[in-house]
């Protein structure tokens, strides 16, 4: 197969960046890229998004005002890829040459000379230009200014480490189905085919390098699933200590794509209802169940409107993985930081509070509800639960992890809500309804 020229990849990368700037998430924008181009373009897009604050600051140094959107996306793509020599995926002059070629062959043709002049000036004055942008926190941390300030306020001891972790590549983490095998056996099977993996938590394995799931023994027959170490805590936390002598009746609200649904059924035989408002995402839940040979009732419904789907029988346990800003999974979805607005936090917090209010009556006396979000912001975690408890005297908070921070630093016993290394950001609160 002929090698794909770099200019084509750069042009497609700029088109994806342009779509994200217009409000599209990276997932559908990348899905629109033709198949052979997509893997390389995804890598370049993620690299560009992790360096976009710096790139935009450099572009502001090079041009008094931004060029038209298509040209600006291409110029910022090149600056994001080139600004740090030690991390640049391509030699600088090659990148400039191919960026100009991309401009000449795409919608930025009229700005090709401008892009060429900006990039060549950047190469000549790199050190001074980068130093000038070092005064801009958005350039230094590659997050929006409001995001940086919010973390400073909420995590004054850890905000820098959180932002640094957000700009790293997330590890590929597997969850082992302990009903079929053990983490040690899967680790040995991986080692036999030269795939290095380390044990994480009770049933997880973190791969030293990401692989296609089709290359991993045990995936096709349901012995393993892909799930971050922090997300793997949900099902065991909800079920720990519950009486399983009779099949539990469990609701997984907002269940898609189904990883937690499957995990619940791997731990205990139960009557599980998996709910999601999106029919396409419900199909993913069903496929995940089928791959594992498991069964659950999958409903396309709005968890916020139980009257439209609940049969009146209370649940022993409810898992509410609530919609949130996804601020804890920026490593996996680097577009999130640029798509979110600070006003989204209050809007989503209202939705989360409504879901808690609507689902709490569905929990039986003595039953549990596990509230979780993949967010690091307190409005979606600790503040949310404190407000709920203040208004629901029939609820008590059981021992819970609280805020798990996205992290790559070593374990610190002084920070009790961080128990694993290299996890996504999450929040967990386990609530129990007082027995009557």
Coordinates of N, CA and C in Angstrom, one line a residue, residues 171-176 182-188 190-191 194-209 227-229 232 420-422:
X171 N -3.5 5.4 29.6 CA -3.2 4.0 29.4 C -4.4 3.2 28.9
X172 N -4.2 2.1 28.2 CA -5.2 1.2 27.9 C -5.3 0.2 29.0
X173 N -6.5 0.2 29.7 CA -6.7 -0.6 30.9 C -7.8 -1.7 30.6
X174 N -7.5 -2.9 31.0 CA -8.4 -4.0 30.8 C -9.1 -4.4 32.1
X175 N -10.3 -4.8 32.1 CA -10.9 -5.4 33.2 C -11.1 -6.9 33.0
X176 N -10.7 -7.7 33.9 CA -10.7 -9.2 33.7 C -12.0 -9.7 34.3
X182 N -8.5 -15.2 35.7 CA -7.9 -14.4 36.7 C -7.0 -13.4 36.0
X183 N -6.8 -12.2 36.7 CA -5.8 -11.3 36.1 C -4.5 -11.9 35.9
X184 N -4.0 -12.7 36.8 CA -2.7 -13.3 36.6 C -2.6 -14.2 35.4
X185 N -3.6 -15.0 35.1 CA -3.6 -15.8 33.9 C -3.6 -15.0 32.6
X186 N -4.4 -13.9 32.6 CA -4.5 -13.0 31.4 C -3.1 -12.4 31.3
X187 N -2.5 -11.9 32.4 CA -1.2 -11.3 32.3 C -0.2 -12.2 31.7
X188 N -0.2 -13.5 32.1 CA 0.7 -14.5 31.5 C 0.5 -14.7 30.1
X190 N -0.8 -12.6 28.0 CA -0.3 -11.4 27.3 C 1.2 -11.4 27.1
X191 N 1.9 -11.8 28.2 CA 3.4 -11.9 28.2 C 3.9 -12.9 27.2
X194 N 4.3 -11.2 24.0 CA 5.1 -10.0 24.1 C 4.2 -8.7 24.3
X195 N 3.1 -8.8 25.1 CA 2.3 -7.7 25.5 C 2.5 -7.5 27.0
X196 N 3.2 -6.4 27.3 CA 3.5 -6.1 28.7 C 2.3 -5.5 29.4
X197 N 1.9 -6.0 30.6 CA 0.8 -5.5 31.3 C 1.1 -5.6 32.8
X198 N 0.6 -4.6 33.6 CA 0.8 -4.6 35.0 C -0.6 -4.7 35.7
X199 N -0.6 -5.3 36.9 CA -1.9 -5.5 37.6 C -2.3 -4.1 38.2
X200 N -3.6 -3.9 38.1 CA -4.2 -2.6 38.6 C -5.5 -3.0 39.4
X201 N -5.6 -2.5 40.6 CA -6.8 -2.8 41.4 C -7.0 -4.3 41.6
X202 N -8.3 -4.7 41.7 CA -8.6 -6.1 42.0 C -8.7 -6.9 40.8
X203 N -9.1 -6.4 39.7 CA -9.3 -7.2 38.5 C -8.8 -6.5 37.2
X204 N -7.9 -5.6 37.3 CA -7.5 -4.8 36.1 C -6.1 -5.1 35.7
X205 N -5.8 -4.8 34.4 CA -4.5 -4.8 33.8 C -4.2 -3.6 33.0
X206 N -3.2 -2.9 33.2 CA -2.8 -1.7 32.4 C -1.7 -2.2 31.4
X207 N -2.0 -1.9 30.1 CA -1.0 -2.3 29.1 C 0.0 -1.2 29.0
X208 N 1.3 -1.7 28.8 CA 2.4 -0.7 28.6 C 2.2 0.1 27.3
X209 N 1.5 -0.6 26.3 CA 1.3 0.1 25.0 C -0.1 -0.3 24.5
X227 N -11.7 -1.0 30.2 CA -12.4 -0.1 31.1 C -11.3 0.5 32.0
X228 N -11.4 1.9 32.2 CA -10.4 2.5 33.0 C -10.4 2.0 34.4
X229 N -9.3 2.1 35.1 CA -9.2 1.6 36.5 C -10.2 2.3 37.4
X232 N -13.7 1.0 36.9 CA -13.8 -0.4 37.4 C -14.2 -0.5 38.9
X420 N -5.3 4.5 43.4 CA -4.7 3.8 42.3 C -3.9 4.8 41.5
X421 N -3.0 4.3 40.7 CA -2.1 5.2 39.9 C -2.6 5.2 38.4
X422 N -2.5 6.4 37.8 CA -2.7 6.5 36.4 C -4.2 6.3 36.0

